[in-house]
PDB file of C-alpha atoms and ligand atoms in Angstrom:
ATOM      1  CA  MET F   1     213.413-121.120 147.007  1.00  0.00           C
ATOM      2  CA  ILE F   2     211.670-118.663 149.283  1.00  0.00           C
ATOM      3  CA  VAL F   3     208.438-117.073 148.044  1.00  0.00           C
ATOM      4  CA  ARG F   4     206.403-114.850 150.351  1.00  0.00           C
ATOM      5  CA  ASN F   5     203.211-112.844 149.968  1.00  0.00           C
ATOM      6  CA  ILE F   6     202.985-109.587 151.883  1.00  0.00           C
ATOM      7  CA  LYS F   7     199.462-110.605 152.912  1.00  0.00           C
ATOM      8  CA  ASP F   8     200.988-113.437 154.950  1.00  0.00           C
ATOM      9  CA  ILE F   9     203.497-111.068 156.591  1.00  0.00           C
ATOM     10  CA  GLU F  10     200.737-108.684 157.654  1.00  0.00           C
ATOM     11  CA  GLY F  11     199.393-109.633 161.054  1.00  0.00           C
ATOM     12  CA  SER F  12     202.294-112.032 161.681  1.00  0.00           C
ATOM     13  CA  ASP F  13     205.325-111.541 163.940  1.00  0.00           C
ATOM     14  CA  ARG F  14     207.205-110.239 160.864  1.00  0.00           C
ATOM     15  CA  GLU F  15     205.063-107.101 160.844  1.00  0.00           C
ATOM     16  CA  ILE F  16     206.660-104.655 163.281  1.00  0.00           C
ATOM     17  CA  PHE F  17     205.210-101.294 164.311  1.00  0.00           C
ATOM     18  CA  ALA F  18     207.456 -98.476 165.601  1.00  0.00           C
ATOM     19  CA  LYS F  19     207.014 -97.567 169.260  1.00  0.00           C
ATOM     20  CA  ASN F  20     206.325 -93.964 168.249  1.00  0.00           C
ATOM     21  CA  ASN F  21     203.845 -95.076 165.538  1.00  0.00           C
ATOM     22  CA  ASN F  22     205.904 -93.373 162.796  1.00  0.00           C
ATOM     23  CA  TRP F  23     206.332 -96.512 160.679  1.00  0.00           C
ATOM     24  CA  VAL F  24     205.487-100.132 160.055  1.00  0.00           C
ATOM     25  CA  SER F  25     208.020-102.632 158.735  1.00  0.00           C
ATOM     26  CA  LYS F  26     207.010-105.842 156.927  1.00  0.00           C
ATOM     27  CA  ARG F  27     210.017-108.128 157.038  1.00  0.00           C
ATOM     28  CA  PHE F  28     210.162-110.504 154.091  1.00  0.00           C
ATOM     29  CA  LEU F  29     213.642-111.844 154.817  1.00  0.00           C
ATOM     30  CA  LEU F  30     215.354-112.093 158.199  1.00  0.00           C
ATOM     31  CA  GLU F  31     218.543-113.574 159.604  1.00  0.00           C
ATOM     32  CA  GLU F  32     216.885-116.991 159.946  1.00  0.00           C
ATOM     33  CA  ASP F  33     216.378-117.080 156.158  1.00  0.00           C
ATOM     34  CA  ASN F  34     220.188-117.232 155.739  1.00  0.00           C
ATOM     35  CA  MET F  35     220.474-114.734 152.874  1.00  0.00           C
ATOM     36  CA  GLY F  36     223.119-112.577 154.595  1.00  0.00           C
ATOM     37  CA  PHE F  37     220.798-109.551 154.577  1.00  0.00           C
ATOM     38  CA  SER F  38     217.264-108.726 155.603  1.00  0.00           C
ATOM     39  CA  PHE F  39     214.690-107.254 153.228  1.00  0.00           C
ATOM     40  CA  HIS F  40     211.667-105.238 154.286  1.00  0.00           C
ATOM     41  CA  GLU F  41     208.884-103.071 152.981  1.00  0.00           C
ATOM     42  CA  THR F  42     208.550-100.064 155.258  1.00  0.00           C
ATOM     43  CA  ILE F  43     205.744 -97.525 155.314  1.00  0.00           C
ATOM     44  CA  ILE F  44     206.739 -94.218 156.887  1.00  0.00           C
ATOM     45  CA  TYR F  45     203.514 -92.501 157.856  1.00  0.00           C
ATOM     46  CA  ALA F  46     202.705 -89.078 156.402  1.00  0.00           C
ATOM     47  CA  ASN F  47     203.751 -85.949 158.305  1.00  0.00           C
ATOM     48  CA  THR F  48     206.225 -87.738 160.570  1.00  0.00           C
ATOM     49  CA  GLU F  49     209.860 -87.148 161.468  1.00  0.00           C
ATOM     50  CA  THR F  50     212.043 -90.028 162.695  1.00  0.00           C
ATOM     51  CA  LEU F  51     215.593 -89.783 164.024  1.00  0.00           C
ATOM     52  CA  ILE F  52     217.566 -92.804 162.824  1.00  0.00           C
ATOM     53  CA  TRP F  53     221.120 -93.856 163.580  1.00  0.00           C
ATOM     54  CA  TYR F  54     221.961 -97.428 162.607  1.00  0.00           C
ATOM     55  CA  LYS F  55     225.324 -97.696 164.345  1.00  0.00           C
ATOM     56  CA  ASN F  56     225.383-101.473 164.009  1.00  0.00           C
ATOM     57  CA  HIS F  57     223.908-101.952 160.534  1.00  0.00           C
ATOM     58  CA  LEU F  58     224.245-100.738 156.963  1.00  0.00           C
ATOM     59  CA  GLU F  59     220.954 -99.982 155.226  1.00  0.00           C
ATOM     60  CA  ALA F  60     220.000 -99.308 151.597  1.00  0.00           C
ATOM     61  CA  VAL F  61     216.567 -97.841 150.912  1.00  0.00           C
ATOM     62  CA  TYR F  62     214.636 -97.514 147.645  1.00  0.00           C
ATOM     63  CA  CYS F  63     211.557 -95.292 147.540  1.00  0.00           C
ATOM     64  CA  ILE F  64     208.630 -96.526 145.448  1.00  0.00           C
ATOM     65  CA  GLU F  65     205.878 -94.170 146.664  1.00  0.00           C
ATOM     66  CA  GLY F  66     205.414 -90.864 148.469  1.00  0.00           C
ATOM     67  CA  GLU F  67     207.666 -87.878 148.996  1.00  0.00           C
ATOM     68  CA  GLY F  68     209.866 -86.796 151.838  1.00  0.00           C
ATOM     69  CA  GLU F  69     213.430 -86.002 152.773  1.00  0.00           C
ATOM     70  CA  ILE F  70     216.518 -87.097 154.667  1.00  0.00           C
ATOM     71  CA  GLU F  71     218.532 -84.616 156.736  1.00  0.00           C
ATOM     72  CA  THR F  72     221.966 -85.833 157.802  1.00  0.00           C
ATOM     73  CA  THR F  73     222.628 -84.461 161.274  1.00  0.00           C
ATOM     74  CA  ASP F  74     226.422 -84.065 160.912  1.00  0.00           C
ATOM     75  CA  ASP F  75     226.198 -81.471 158.144  1.00  0.00           C
ATOM     76  CA  GLY F  76     222.507 -80.504 157.796  1.00  0.00           C
ATOM     77  CA  ASN F  77     222.385 -81.670 154.162  1.00  0.00           C
ATOM     78  CA  ILE F  78     218.886 -82.353 152.849  1.00  0.00           C
ATOM     79  CA  TYR F  79     218.224 -85.123 150.316  1.00  0.00           C
ATOM     80  CA  PRO F  80     214.759 -85.211 148.711  1.00  0.00           C
ATOM     81  CA  ILE F  81     213.160 -88.676 148.615  1.00  0.00           C
ATOM     82  CA  LYS F  82     210.542 -89.758 146.064  1.00  0.00           C
ATOM     83  CA  ASN F  83     209.778 -92.641 143.728  1.00  0.00           C
ATOM     84  CA  GLY F  84     212.992 -93.689 141.970  1.00  0.00           C
ATOM     85  CA  ILE F  85     215.425 -92.481 144.643  1.00  0.00           C
ATOM     86  CA  MET F  86     217.736 -94.897 146.464  1.00  0.00           C
ATOM     87  CA  TYR F  87     219.905 -93.942 149.410  1.00  0.00           C
ATOM     88  CA  ALA F  88     222.491 -96.019 151.246  1.00  0.00           C
ATOM     89  CA  LEU F  89     223.659 -95.320 154.794  1.00  0.00           C
ATOM     90  CA  ASP F  90     227.193 -96.423 153.982  1.00  0.00           C
ATOM     91  CA  LYS F  91     228.716 -94.388 156.824  1.00  0.00           C
ATOM     92  CA  ASN F  92     226.112 -95.384 159.414  1.00  0.00           C
ATOM     93  CA  ASP F  93     224.853 -91.852 158.806  1.00  0.00           C
ATOM     94  CA  ARG F  94     222.728 -90.374 161.591  1.00  0.00           C
ATOM     95  CA  HIS F  95     219.730 -88.650 160.028  1.00  0.00           C
ATOM     96  CA  TYR F  96     216.163 -87.454 160.224  1.00  0.00           C
ATOM     97  CA  LEU F  97     213.715 -89.155 157.875  1.00  0.00           C
ATOM     98  CA  ARG F  98     210.665 -87.038 157.108  1.00  0.00           C
ATOM     99  CA  ALA F  99     207.555 -88.019 155.172  1.00  0.00           C
ATOM    100  CA  TYR F 100     205.536 -85.191 153.667  1.00  0.00           C
ATOM    101  CA  GLU F 101     201.768 -85.280 153.193  1.00  0.00           C
ATOM    102  CA  ASN F 102     201.610 -88.867 151.844  1.00  0.00           C
ATOM    103  CA  ASP F 103     203.000 -92.075 153.287  1.00  0.00           C
ATOM    104  CA  LEU F 104     206.445 -93.064 152.028  1.00  0.00           C
ATOM    105  CA  LYS F 105     206.682 -96.647 150.771  1.00  0.00           C
ATOM    106  CA  LEU F 106     210.273 -97.896 150.997  1.00  0.00           C
ATOM    107  CA  LEU F 107     212.092-101.143 150.249  1.00  0.00           C
ATOM    108  CA  CYS F 108     214.928-101.627 152.717  1.00  0.00           C
ATOM    109  CA  VAL F 109     217.897-103.980 152.919  1.00  0.00           C
ATOM    110  CA  PHE F 110     219.942-104.415 156.103  1.00  0.00           C
ATOM    111  CA  ASN F 111     223.423-105.864 156.493  1.00  0.00           C
ATOM    112  CA  PRO F 112     223.798-107.663 158.829  1.00  0.00           C
ATOM    113  CA  PRO F 113     220.230-108.942 158.671  1.00  0.00           C
ATOM    114  CA  LEU F 114     217.715-108.060 161.331  1.00  0.00           C
ATOM    115  CA  VAL F 115     216.653-110.938 163.538  1.00  0.00           C
ATOM    116  CA  GLY F 116     212.997-109.995 163.421  1.00  0.00           C
ATOM    117  CA  SER F 117     211.533-107.974 166.225  1.00  0.00           C
ATOM    118  CA  GLU F 118     213.860-104.958 166.331  1.00  0.00           C
ATOM    119  CA  VAL F 119     212.369-101.523 166.955  1.00  0.00           C
ATOM    120  CA  HIS F 120     214.403 -98.340 167.284  1.00  0.00           C
ATOM    121  CA  ASP F 121     215.952 -97.635 170.670  1.00  0.00           C
ATOM    122  CA  LYS F 122     216.049 -94.119 172.098  1.00  0.00           C
ATOM    123  CA  ASP F 123     218.818 -92.918 169.768  1.00  0.00           C
ATOM    124  CA  GLY F 124     217.328 -94.517 166.649  1.00  0.00           C
ATOM    125  CA  SER F 125     219.450 -97.648 166.357  1.00  0.00           C
ATOM    126  CA  TYR F 126     218.902-101.394 166.437  1.00  0.00           C
ATOM    127  CA  VAL F 127     220.835-103.545 168.877  1.00  0.00           C
ATOM    128  CA  LYS F 128     224.176-104.987 167.912  1.00  0.00           C
ATOM    129  CA  PRO F 129     223.761-108.298 166.086  1.00  0.00           C
ATOM    130  CA  SER F 130     225.113-111.553 167.485  1.00  0.00           C
ATOM    131  CA  ASN F 131     228.517-112.859 166.273  1.00  0.00           C
ATOM    132  CA  LYS F 132     226.744-115.126 163.788  1.00  0.00           C
ATOM    133  CA  SER F 133     225.580-112.226 161.620  1.00  0.00           C
ATOM    134  CA  LYS F 134     228.330-109.633 162.097  1.00  0.00           C
ATOM    135  CA  MET F 135     228.985-107.232 159.214  1.00  0.00           C
ATOM    136  CA  SER F 136     231.740-108.538 156.954  1.00  0.00           C
TER     137      SER F 136
HETATM  138  C1  9YT T 201     214.032 -96.233 156.353  1.00  0.00           C
HETATM  139  C2  9YT T 201     214.046 -96.815 157.712  1.00  0.00           C
HETATM  140  O1  9YT T 201     215.058 -97.214 158.219  1.00  0.00           O
HETATM  141  N1  9YT T 201     212.868 -96.871 158.343  1.00  0.00           N
HETATM  142  C3  9YT T 201     212.703 -97.444 159.636  1.00  0.00           C
HETATM  143  C4  9YT T 201     212.286 -98.894 159.623  1.00  0.00           C
HETATM  144  C5  9YT T 201     213.296 -99.824 158.981  1.00  0.00           C
HETATM  145  N2  9YT T 201     213.414 -99.614 157.572  1.00  0.00           N
HETATM  146  C6  9YT T 201     212.866-101.258 159.185  1.00  0.00           C
HETATM  147  O2  9YT T 201     213.044-101.779 160.277  1.00  0.00           O
HETATM  148  O3  9YT T 201     212.321-101.848 158.239  1.00  0.00           O
END
């Protein structure tokens, strides 16, 4: 059984801040926990726009606080995000994530799991996982 308190994640090496200061990710479950996915609480800071393109991962996101939107860059579609909305990047969809005037609080699951310290590279992706945790 794994039980973790967010207070113990905060200030540890499982709390990761974006290089551009747009978000903070508190990583409850990582590859080393052997669950086959990673599970994070992410705060997207108010009035920010982040370009994201997870070429090497699938991500599902559930919003529990705040309001914002996703814009998929292929077609310019806009998807409003607020409490109760889940979105899944099932096509490795490249998108902008925008938070409006309040922080967005999101619960995020990644397959394959993140290793721990990943921050977005210049095109908004995380590095390719090792063979051990390849997407099935
Ligand atoms: C929704 C999203 O992908 N935000 C960026 C951070 C990511 N969720 C993470 O690493 O926790």
